[in-house]
PDB file of C-alpha atoms and ligand atoms in Angstrom:
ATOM      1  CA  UNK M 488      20.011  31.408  -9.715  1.00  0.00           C
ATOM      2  CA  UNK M 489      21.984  28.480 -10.316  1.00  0.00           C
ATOM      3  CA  UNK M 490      19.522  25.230 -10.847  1.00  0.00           C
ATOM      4  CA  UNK M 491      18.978  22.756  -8.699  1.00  0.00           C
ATOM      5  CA  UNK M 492      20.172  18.803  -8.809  1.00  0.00           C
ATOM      6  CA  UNK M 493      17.648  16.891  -6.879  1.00  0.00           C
ATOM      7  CA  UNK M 494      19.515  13.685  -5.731  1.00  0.00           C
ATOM      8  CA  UNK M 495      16.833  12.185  -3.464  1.00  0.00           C
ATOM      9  CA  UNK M 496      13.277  11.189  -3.247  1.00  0.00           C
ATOM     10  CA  UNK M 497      10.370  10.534  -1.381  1.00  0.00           C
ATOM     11  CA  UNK M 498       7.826   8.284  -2.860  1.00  0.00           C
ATOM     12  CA  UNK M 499       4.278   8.207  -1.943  1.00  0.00           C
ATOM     13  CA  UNK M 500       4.207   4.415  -1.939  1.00  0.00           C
ATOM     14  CA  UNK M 501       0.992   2.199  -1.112  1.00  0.00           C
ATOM     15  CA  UNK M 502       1.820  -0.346  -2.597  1.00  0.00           C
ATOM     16  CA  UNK M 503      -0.206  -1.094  -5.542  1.00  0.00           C
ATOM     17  CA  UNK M 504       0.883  -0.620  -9.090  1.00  0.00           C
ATOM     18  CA  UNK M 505       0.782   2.970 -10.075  1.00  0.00           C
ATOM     19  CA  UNK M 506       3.142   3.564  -6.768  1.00  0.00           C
ATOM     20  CA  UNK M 507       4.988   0.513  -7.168  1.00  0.00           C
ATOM     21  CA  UNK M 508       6.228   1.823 -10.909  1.00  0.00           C
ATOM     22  CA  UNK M 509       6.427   5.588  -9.343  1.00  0.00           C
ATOM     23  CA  UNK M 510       9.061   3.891  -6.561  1.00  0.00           C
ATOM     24  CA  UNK M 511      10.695   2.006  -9.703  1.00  0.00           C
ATOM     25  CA  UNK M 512      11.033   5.398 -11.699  1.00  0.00           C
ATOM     26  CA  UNK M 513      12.363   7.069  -8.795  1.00  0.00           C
ATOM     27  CA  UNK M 514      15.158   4.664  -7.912  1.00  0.00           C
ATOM     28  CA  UNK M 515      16.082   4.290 -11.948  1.00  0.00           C
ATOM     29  CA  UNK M 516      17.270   8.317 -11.220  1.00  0.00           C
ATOM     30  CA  UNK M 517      17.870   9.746  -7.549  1.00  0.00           C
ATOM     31  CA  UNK M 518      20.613   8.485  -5.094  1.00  0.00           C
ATOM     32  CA  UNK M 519      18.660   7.766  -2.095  1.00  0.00           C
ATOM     33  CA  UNK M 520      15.064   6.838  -2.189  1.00  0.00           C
ATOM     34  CA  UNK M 521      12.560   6.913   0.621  1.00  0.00           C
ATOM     35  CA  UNK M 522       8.769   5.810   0.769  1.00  0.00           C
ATOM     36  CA  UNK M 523       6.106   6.882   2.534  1.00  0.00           C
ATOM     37  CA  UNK M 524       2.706   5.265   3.436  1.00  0.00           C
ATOM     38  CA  UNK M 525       0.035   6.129   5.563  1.00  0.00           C
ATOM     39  CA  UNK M 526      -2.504   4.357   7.618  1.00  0.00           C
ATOM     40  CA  UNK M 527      -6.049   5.604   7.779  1.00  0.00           C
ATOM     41  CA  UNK M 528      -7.742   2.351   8.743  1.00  0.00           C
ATOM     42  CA  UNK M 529      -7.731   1.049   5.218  1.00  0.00           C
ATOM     43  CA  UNK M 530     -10.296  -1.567   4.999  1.00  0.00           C
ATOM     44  CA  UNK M 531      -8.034  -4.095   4.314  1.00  0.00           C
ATOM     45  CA  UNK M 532      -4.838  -4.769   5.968  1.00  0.00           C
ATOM     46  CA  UNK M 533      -3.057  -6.551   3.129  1.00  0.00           C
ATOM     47  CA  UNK M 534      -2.370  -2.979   1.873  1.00  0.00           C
ATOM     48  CA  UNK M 535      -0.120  -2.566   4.107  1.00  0.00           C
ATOM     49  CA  UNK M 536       1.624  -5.708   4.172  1.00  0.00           C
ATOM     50  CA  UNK M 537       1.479  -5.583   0.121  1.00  0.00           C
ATOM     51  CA  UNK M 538       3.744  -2.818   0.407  1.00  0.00           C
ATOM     52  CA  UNK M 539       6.447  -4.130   2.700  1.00  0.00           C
ATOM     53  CA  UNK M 540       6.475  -7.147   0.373  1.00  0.00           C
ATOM     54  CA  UNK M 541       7.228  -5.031  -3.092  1.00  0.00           C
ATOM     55  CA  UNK M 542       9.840  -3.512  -0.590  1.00  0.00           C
ATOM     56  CA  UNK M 543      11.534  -6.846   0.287  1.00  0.00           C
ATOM     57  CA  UNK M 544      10.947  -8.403  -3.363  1.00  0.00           C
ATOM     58  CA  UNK M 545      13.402  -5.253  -5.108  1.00  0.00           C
ATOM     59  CA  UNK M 546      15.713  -5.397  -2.053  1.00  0.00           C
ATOM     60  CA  UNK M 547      16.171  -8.963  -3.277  1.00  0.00           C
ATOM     61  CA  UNK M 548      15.842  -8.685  -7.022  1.00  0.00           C
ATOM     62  CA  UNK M 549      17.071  -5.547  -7.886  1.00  0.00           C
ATOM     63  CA  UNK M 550      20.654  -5.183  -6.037  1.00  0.00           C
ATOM     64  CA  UNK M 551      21.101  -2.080  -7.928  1.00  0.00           C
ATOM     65  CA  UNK M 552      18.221  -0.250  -6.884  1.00  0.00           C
ATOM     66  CA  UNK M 553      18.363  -1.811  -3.127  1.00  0.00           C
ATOM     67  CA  UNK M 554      21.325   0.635  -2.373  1.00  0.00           C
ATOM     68  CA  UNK M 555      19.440   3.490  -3.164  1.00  0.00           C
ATOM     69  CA  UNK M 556      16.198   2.568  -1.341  1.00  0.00           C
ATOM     70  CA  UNK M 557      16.237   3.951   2.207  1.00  0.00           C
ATOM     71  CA  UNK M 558      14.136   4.167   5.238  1.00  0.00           C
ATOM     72  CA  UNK M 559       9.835   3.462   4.888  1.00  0.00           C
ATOM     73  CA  UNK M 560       7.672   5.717   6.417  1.00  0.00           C
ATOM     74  CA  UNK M 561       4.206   4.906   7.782  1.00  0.00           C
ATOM     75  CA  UNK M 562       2.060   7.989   8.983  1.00  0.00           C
ATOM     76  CA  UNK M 563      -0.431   7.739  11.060  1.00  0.00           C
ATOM     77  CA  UNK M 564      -3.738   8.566   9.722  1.00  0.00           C
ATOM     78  CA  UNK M 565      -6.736   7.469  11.424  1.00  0.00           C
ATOM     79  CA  UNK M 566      -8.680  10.757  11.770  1.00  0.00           C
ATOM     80  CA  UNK M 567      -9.621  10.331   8.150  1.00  0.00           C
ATOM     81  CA  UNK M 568     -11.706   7.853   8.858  1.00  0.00           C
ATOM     82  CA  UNK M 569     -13.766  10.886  10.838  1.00  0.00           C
ATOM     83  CA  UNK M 570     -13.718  13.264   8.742  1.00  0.00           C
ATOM     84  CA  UNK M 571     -15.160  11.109   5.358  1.00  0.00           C
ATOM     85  CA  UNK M 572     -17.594   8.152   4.898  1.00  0.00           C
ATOM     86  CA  UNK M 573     -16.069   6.086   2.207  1.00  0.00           C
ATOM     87  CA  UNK M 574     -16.324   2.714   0.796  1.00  0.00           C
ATOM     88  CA  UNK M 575     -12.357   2.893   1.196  1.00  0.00           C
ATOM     89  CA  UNK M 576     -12.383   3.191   5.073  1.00  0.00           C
ATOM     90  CA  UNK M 577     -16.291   1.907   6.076  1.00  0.00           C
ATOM     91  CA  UNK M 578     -17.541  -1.560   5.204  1.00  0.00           C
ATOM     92  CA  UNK M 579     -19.791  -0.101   2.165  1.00  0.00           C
ATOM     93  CA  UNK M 580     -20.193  -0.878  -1.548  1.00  0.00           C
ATOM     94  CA  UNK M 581     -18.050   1.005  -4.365  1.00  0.00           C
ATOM     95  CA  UNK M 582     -20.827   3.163  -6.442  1.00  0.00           C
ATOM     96  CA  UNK M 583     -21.012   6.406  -8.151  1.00  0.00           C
ATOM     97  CA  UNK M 584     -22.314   9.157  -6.114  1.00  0.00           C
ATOM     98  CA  UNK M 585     -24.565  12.483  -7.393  1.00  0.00           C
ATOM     99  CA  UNK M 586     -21.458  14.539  -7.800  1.00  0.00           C
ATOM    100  CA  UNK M 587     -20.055  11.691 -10.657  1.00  0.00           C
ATOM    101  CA  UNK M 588     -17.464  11.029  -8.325  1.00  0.00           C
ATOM    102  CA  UNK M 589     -16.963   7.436  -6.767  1.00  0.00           C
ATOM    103  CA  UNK M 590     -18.039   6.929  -3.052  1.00  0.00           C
ATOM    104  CA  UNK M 591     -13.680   6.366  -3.155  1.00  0.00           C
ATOM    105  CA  UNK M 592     -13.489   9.826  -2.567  1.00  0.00           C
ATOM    106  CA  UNK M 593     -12.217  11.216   0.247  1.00  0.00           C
ATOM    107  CA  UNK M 594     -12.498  15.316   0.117  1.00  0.00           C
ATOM    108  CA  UNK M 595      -8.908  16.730   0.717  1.00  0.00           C
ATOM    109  CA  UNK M 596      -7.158  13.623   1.050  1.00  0.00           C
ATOM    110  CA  UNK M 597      -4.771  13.634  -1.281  1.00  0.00           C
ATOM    111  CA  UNK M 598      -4.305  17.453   0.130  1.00  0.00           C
ATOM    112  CA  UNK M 599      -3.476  16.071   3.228  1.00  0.00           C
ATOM    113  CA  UNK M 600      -0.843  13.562   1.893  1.00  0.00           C
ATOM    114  CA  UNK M 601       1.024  15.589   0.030  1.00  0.00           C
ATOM    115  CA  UNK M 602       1.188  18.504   3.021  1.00  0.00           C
ATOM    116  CA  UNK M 603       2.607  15.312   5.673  1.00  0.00           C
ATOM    117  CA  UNK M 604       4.461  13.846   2.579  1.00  0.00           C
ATOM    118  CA  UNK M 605       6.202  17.883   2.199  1.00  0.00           C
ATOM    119  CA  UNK M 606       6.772  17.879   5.984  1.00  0.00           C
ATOM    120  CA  UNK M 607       8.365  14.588   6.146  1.00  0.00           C
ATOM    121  CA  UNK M 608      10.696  15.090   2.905  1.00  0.00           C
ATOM    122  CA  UNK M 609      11.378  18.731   4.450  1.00  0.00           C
ATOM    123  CA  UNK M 610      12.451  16.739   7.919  1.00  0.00           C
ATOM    124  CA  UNK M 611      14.513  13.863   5.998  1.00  0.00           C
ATOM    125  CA  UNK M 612      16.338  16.750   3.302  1.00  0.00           C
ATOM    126  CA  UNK M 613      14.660  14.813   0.309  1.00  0.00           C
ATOM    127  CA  UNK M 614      13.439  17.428  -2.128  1.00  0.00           C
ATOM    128  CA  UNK M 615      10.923  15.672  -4.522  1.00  0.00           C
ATOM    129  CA  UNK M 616       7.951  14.140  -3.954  1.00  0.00           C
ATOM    130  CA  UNK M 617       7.102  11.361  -6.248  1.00  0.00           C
ATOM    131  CA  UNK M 618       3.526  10.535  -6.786  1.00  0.00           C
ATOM    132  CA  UNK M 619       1.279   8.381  -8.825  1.00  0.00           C
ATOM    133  CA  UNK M 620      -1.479  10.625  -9.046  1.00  0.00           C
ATOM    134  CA  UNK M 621      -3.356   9.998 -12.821  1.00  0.00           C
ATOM    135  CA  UNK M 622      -5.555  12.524 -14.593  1.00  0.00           C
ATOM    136  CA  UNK M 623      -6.326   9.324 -17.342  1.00  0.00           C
ATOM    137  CA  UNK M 624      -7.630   7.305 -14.246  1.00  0.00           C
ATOM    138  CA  UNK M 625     -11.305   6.567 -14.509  1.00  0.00           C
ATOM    139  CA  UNK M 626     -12.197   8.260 -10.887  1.00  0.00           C
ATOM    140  CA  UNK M 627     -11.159  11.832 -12.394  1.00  0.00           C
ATOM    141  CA  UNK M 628     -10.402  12.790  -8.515  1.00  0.00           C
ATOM    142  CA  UNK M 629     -10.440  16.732  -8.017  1.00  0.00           C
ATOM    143  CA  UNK M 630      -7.103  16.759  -5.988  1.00  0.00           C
ATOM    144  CA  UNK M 631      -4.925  13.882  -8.380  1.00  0.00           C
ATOM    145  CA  UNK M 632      -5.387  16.770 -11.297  1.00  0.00           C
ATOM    146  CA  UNK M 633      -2.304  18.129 -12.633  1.00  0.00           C
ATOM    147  CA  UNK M 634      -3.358  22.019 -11.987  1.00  0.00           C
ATOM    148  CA  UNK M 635      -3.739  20.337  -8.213  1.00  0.00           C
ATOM    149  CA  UNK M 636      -0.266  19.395  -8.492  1.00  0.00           C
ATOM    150  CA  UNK M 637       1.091  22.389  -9.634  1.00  0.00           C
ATOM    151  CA  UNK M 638      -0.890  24.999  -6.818  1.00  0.00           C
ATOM    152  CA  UNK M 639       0.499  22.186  -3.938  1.00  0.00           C
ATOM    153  CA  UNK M 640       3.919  21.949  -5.336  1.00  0.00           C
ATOM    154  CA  UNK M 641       3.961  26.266  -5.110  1.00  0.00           C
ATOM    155  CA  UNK M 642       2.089  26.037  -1.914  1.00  0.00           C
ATOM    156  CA  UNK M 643       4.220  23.490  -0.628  1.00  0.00           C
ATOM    157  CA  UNK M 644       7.197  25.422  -1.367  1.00  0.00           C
ATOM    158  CA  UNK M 645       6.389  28.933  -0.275  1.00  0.00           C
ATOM    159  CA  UNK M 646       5.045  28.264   2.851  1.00  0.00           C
ATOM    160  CA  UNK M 647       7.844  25.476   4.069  1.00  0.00           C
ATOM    161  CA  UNK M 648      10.430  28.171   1.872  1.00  0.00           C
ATOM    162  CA  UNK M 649      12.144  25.725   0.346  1.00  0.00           C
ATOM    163  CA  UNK M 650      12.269  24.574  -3.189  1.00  0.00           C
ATOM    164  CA  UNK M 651       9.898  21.271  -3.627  1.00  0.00           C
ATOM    165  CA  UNK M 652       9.070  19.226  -6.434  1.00  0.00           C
ATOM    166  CA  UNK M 653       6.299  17.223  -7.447  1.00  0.00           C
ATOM    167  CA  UNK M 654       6.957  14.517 -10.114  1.00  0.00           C
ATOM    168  CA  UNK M 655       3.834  12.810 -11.579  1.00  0.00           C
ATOM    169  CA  UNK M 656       5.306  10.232 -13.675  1.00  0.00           C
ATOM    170  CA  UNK M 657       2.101   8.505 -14.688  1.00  0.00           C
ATOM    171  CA  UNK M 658      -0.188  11.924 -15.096  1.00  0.00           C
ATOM    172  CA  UNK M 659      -0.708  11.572 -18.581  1.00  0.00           C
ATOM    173  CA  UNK M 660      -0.387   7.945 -19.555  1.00  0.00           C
ATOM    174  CA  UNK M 661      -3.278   4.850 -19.203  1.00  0.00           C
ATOM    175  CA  UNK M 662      -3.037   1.485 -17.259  1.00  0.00           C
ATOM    176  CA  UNK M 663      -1.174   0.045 -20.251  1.00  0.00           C
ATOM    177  CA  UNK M 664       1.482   2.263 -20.379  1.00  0.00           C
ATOM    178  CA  UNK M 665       1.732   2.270 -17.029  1.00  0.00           C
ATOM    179  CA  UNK M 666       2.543  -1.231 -17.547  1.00  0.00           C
ATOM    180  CA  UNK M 667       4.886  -0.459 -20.492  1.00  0.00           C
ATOM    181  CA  UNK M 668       6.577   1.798 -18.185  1.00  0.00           C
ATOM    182  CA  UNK M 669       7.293  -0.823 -15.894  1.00  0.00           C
ATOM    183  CA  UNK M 670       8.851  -3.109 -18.145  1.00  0.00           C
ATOM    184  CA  UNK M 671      11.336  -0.450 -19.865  1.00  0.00           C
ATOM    185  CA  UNK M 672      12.443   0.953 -16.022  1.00  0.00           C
ATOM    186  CA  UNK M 673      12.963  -3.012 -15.139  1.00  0.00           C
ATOM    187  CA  UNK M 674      15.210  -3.238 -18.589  1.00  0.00           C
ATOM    188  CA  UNK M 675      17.343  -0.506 -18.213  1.00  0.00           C
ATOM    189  CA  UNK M 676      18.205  -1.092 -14.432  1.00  0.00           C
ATOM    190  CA  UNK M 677      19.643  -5.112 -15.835  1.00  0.00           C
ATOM    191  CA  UNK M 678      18.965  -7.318 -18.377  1.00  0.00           C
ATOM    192  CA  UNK M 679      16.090  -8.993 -18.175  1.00  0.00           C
ATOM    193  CA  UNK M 680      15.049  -6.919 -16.085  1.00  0.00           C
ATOM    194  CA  UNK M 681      12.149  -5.736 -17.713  1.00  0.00           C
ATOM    195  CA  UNK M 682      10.093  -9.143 -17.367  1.00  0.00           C
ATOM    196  CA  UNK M 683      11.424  -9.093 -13.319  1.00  0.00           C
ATOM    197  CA  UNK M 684       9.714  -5.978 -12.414  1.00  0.00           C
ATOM    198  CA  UNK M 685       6.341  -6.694 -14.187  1.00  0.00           C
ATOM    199  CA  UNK M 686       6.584 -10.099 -12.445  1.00  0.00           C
ATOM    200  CA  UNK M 687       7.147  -8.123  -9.598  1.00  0.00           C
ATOM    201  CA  UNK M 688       4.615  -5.883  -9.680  1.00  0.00           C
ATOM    202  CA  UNK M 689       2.165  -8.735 -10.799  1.00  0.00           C
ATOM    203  CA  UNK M 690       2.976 -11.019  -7.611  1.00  0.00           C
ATOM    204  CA  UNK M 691       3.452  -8.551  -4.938  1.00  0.00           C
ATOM    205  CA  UNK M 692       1.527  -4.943  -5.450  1.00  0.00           C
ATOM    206  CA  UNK M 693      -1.929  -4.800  -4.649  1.00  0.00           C
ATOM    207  CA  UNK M 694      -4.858  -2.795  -6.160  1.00  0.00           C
ATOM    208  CA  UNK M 695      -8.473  -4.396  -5.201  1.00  0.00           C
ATOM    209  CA  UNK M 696     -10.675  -2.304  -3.691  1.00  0.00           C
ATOM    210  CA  UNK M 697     -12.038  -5.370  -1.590  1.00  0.00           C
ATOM    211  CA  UNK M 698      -8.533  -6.563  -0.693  1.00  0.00           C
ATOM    212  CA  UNK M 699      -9.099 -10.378  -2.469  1.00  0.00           C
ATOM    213  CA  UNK M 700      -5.593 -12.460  -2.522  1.00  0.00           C
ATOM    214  CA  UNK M 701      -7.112 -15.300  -3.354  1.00  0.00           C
ATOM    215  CA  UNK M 702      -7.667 -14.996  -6.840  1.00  0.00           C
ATOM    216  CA  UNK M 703      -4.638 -15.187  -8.867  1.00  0.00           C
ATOM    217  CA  UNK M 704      -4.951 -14.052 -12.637  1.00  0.00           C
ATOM    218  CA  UNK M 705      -2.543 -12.728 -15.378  1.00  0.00           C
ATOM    219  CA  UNK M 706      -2.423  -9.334 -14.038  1.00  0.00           C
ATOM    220  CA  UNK M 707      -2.121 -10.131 -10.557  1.00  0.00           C
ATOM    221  CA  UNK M 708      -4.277 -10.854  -7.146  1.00  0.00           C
ATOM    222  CA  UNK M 709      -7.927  -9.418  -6.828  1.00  0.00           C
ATOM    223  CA  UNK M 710     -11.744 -10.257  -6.995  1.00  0.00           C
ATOM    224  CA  UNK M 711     -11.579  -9.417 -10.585  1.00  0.00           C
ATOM    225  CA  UNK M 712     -14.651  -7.263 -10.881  1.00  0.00           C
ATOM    226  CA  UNK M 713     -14.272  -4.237  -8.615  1.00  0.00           C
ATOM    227  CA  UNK M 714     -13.361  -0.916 -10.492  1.00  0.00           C
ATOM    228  CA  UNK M 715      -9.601  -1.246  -9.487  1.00  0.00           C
ATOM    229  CA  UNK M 716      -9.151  -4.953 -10.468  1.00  0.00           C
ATOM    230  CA  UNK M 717     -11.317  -4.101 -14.358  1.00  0.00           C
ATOM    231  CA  UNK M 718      -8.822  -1.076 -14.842  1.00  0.00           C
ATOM    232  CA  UNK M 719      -5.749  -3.032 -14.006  1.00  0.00           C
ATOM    233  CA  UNK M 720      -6.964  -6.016 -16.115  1.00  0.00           C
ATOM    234  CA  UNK M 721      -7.768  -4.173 -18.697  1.00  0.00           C
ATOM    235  CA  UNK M 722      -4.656  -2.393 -18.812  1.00  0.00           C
ATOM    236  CA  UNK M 723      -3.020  -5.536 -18.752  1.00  0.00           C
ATOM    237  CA  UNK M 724      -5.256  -7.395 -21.547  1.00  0.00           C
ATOM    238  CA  UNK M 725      -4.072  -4.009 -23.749  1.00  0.00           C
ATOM    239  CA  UNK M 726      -0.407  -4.622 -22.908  1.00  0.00           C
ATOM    240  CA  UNK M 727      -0.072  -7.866 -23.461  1.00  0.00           C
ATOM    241  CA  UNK M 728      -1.515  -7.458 -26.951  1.00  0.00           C
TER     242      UNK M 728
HETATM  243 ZN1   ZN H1931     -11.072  -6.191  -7.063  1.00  0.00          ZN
END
């Protein structure tokens, strides 16, 4: 069997940092690059818009990478919000729950993305799926594992019969490197191009859980204190060292 050249992408894209470098990585190597998002009644709506903005800013700043970054995808998917309680989608506080996962989780969502995500990319003749999925995270989410990854991208595959891959660029490494990744995809697409994506990434992706742009530090927008803001900051603090 001759092997395959993937040329294209689709990125699963929401917008905050980990998917913001993931889009980054994917337009440093495939030809045409598309992102998808999707819409389950996200508590807060700057999400969304945090997305199209990372989307304008490398349009703008990176003229290299703007050729390569095609159409944005935004899925509609509001039954979530019925089939899961979650302080992601309900007005509720961020705690640990019995099971020692975070009241984040969402049973079978990523599941679900990654099925739309293969449909979509199956549709649009893009044959890997770029995700920012992170077994170093802190939430240790059942369906972001790597073993996950593998059964989907087999799964995936068999029952759509064609050959799909899932890249995990940030599996294995922390919020710092994450960071570090950034800046060394920024410096090989130009010069200086390293401190333009970070700044990028810093001014326009968003990770707080309760959706603060108001408070503007270092690292970035958010309340500062929420689990998503600590592990970016702290990532950042690391970095920066
Ligand atoms: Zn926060």
């Amino acid at each position: 069997m001759k092997p395959q050249i993937h040329r294209n992408a689709l990125v699963l894209f929401s917008g905050g940092q980990d998917s913001t470098t993931c889009l980054a990585y994917a337009l440093a190597q495939y030809e045409r690059v598309e992102t998808l998002a999707f819409d389950y009644r996200q508590r807060h709506i700057v999400e969304l818009q945090a997305r199209l903005n990372v989307l304008n800013a490398i349009r703008e700043r990176f003229p290299q990478w703007a050729s390569r970054l095609g159409d944005d995808h935004l899925l509609d998917l509001a039954v979530l919000g019925q089939v899961s309680e979650t302080s992601l989608t309900r007005d509720m506080e961020f705690q640990m729950e019995s099971s020692g996962l975070p009241n984040t989780f969402v049973p079978g969502r990523n599941l679900m993305f990654l099925t739309l995500a293969a449909a979509l990319a199956y549709r649009r003749g893009l044959d890997v799926i770029v995700t920012g999925v992170c077994e170093t995270d802190f939430s240790g989410y059942p369906d972001c594992r790597d073993d996950t990854m593998k059964a989907m991208q087999i799964a995936l595959s068999l029952g759509m019969d064609r050959r799909l891959l899932i890249e995990t660029p940030l599996m294995w490494i922390d919020k710092m490197q994450t960071w570090q990744l950034a800046h060394d995809l920024g410096e090989r697409a130009q010069i200086g191009g390293g401190k333009a994506l970070v700044q990028l990434i810093v001014e326009h992706s968003h990770t707080c859980y309760l959706g603060d742009r108001e408070h503007r530090h270092e690292w970035g927008y958010g309340c500062g204190s929420c689990p998503a803001c600590v592990l970016r900051s702290n990532g950042w603090n690391s970095w920066c060292r």
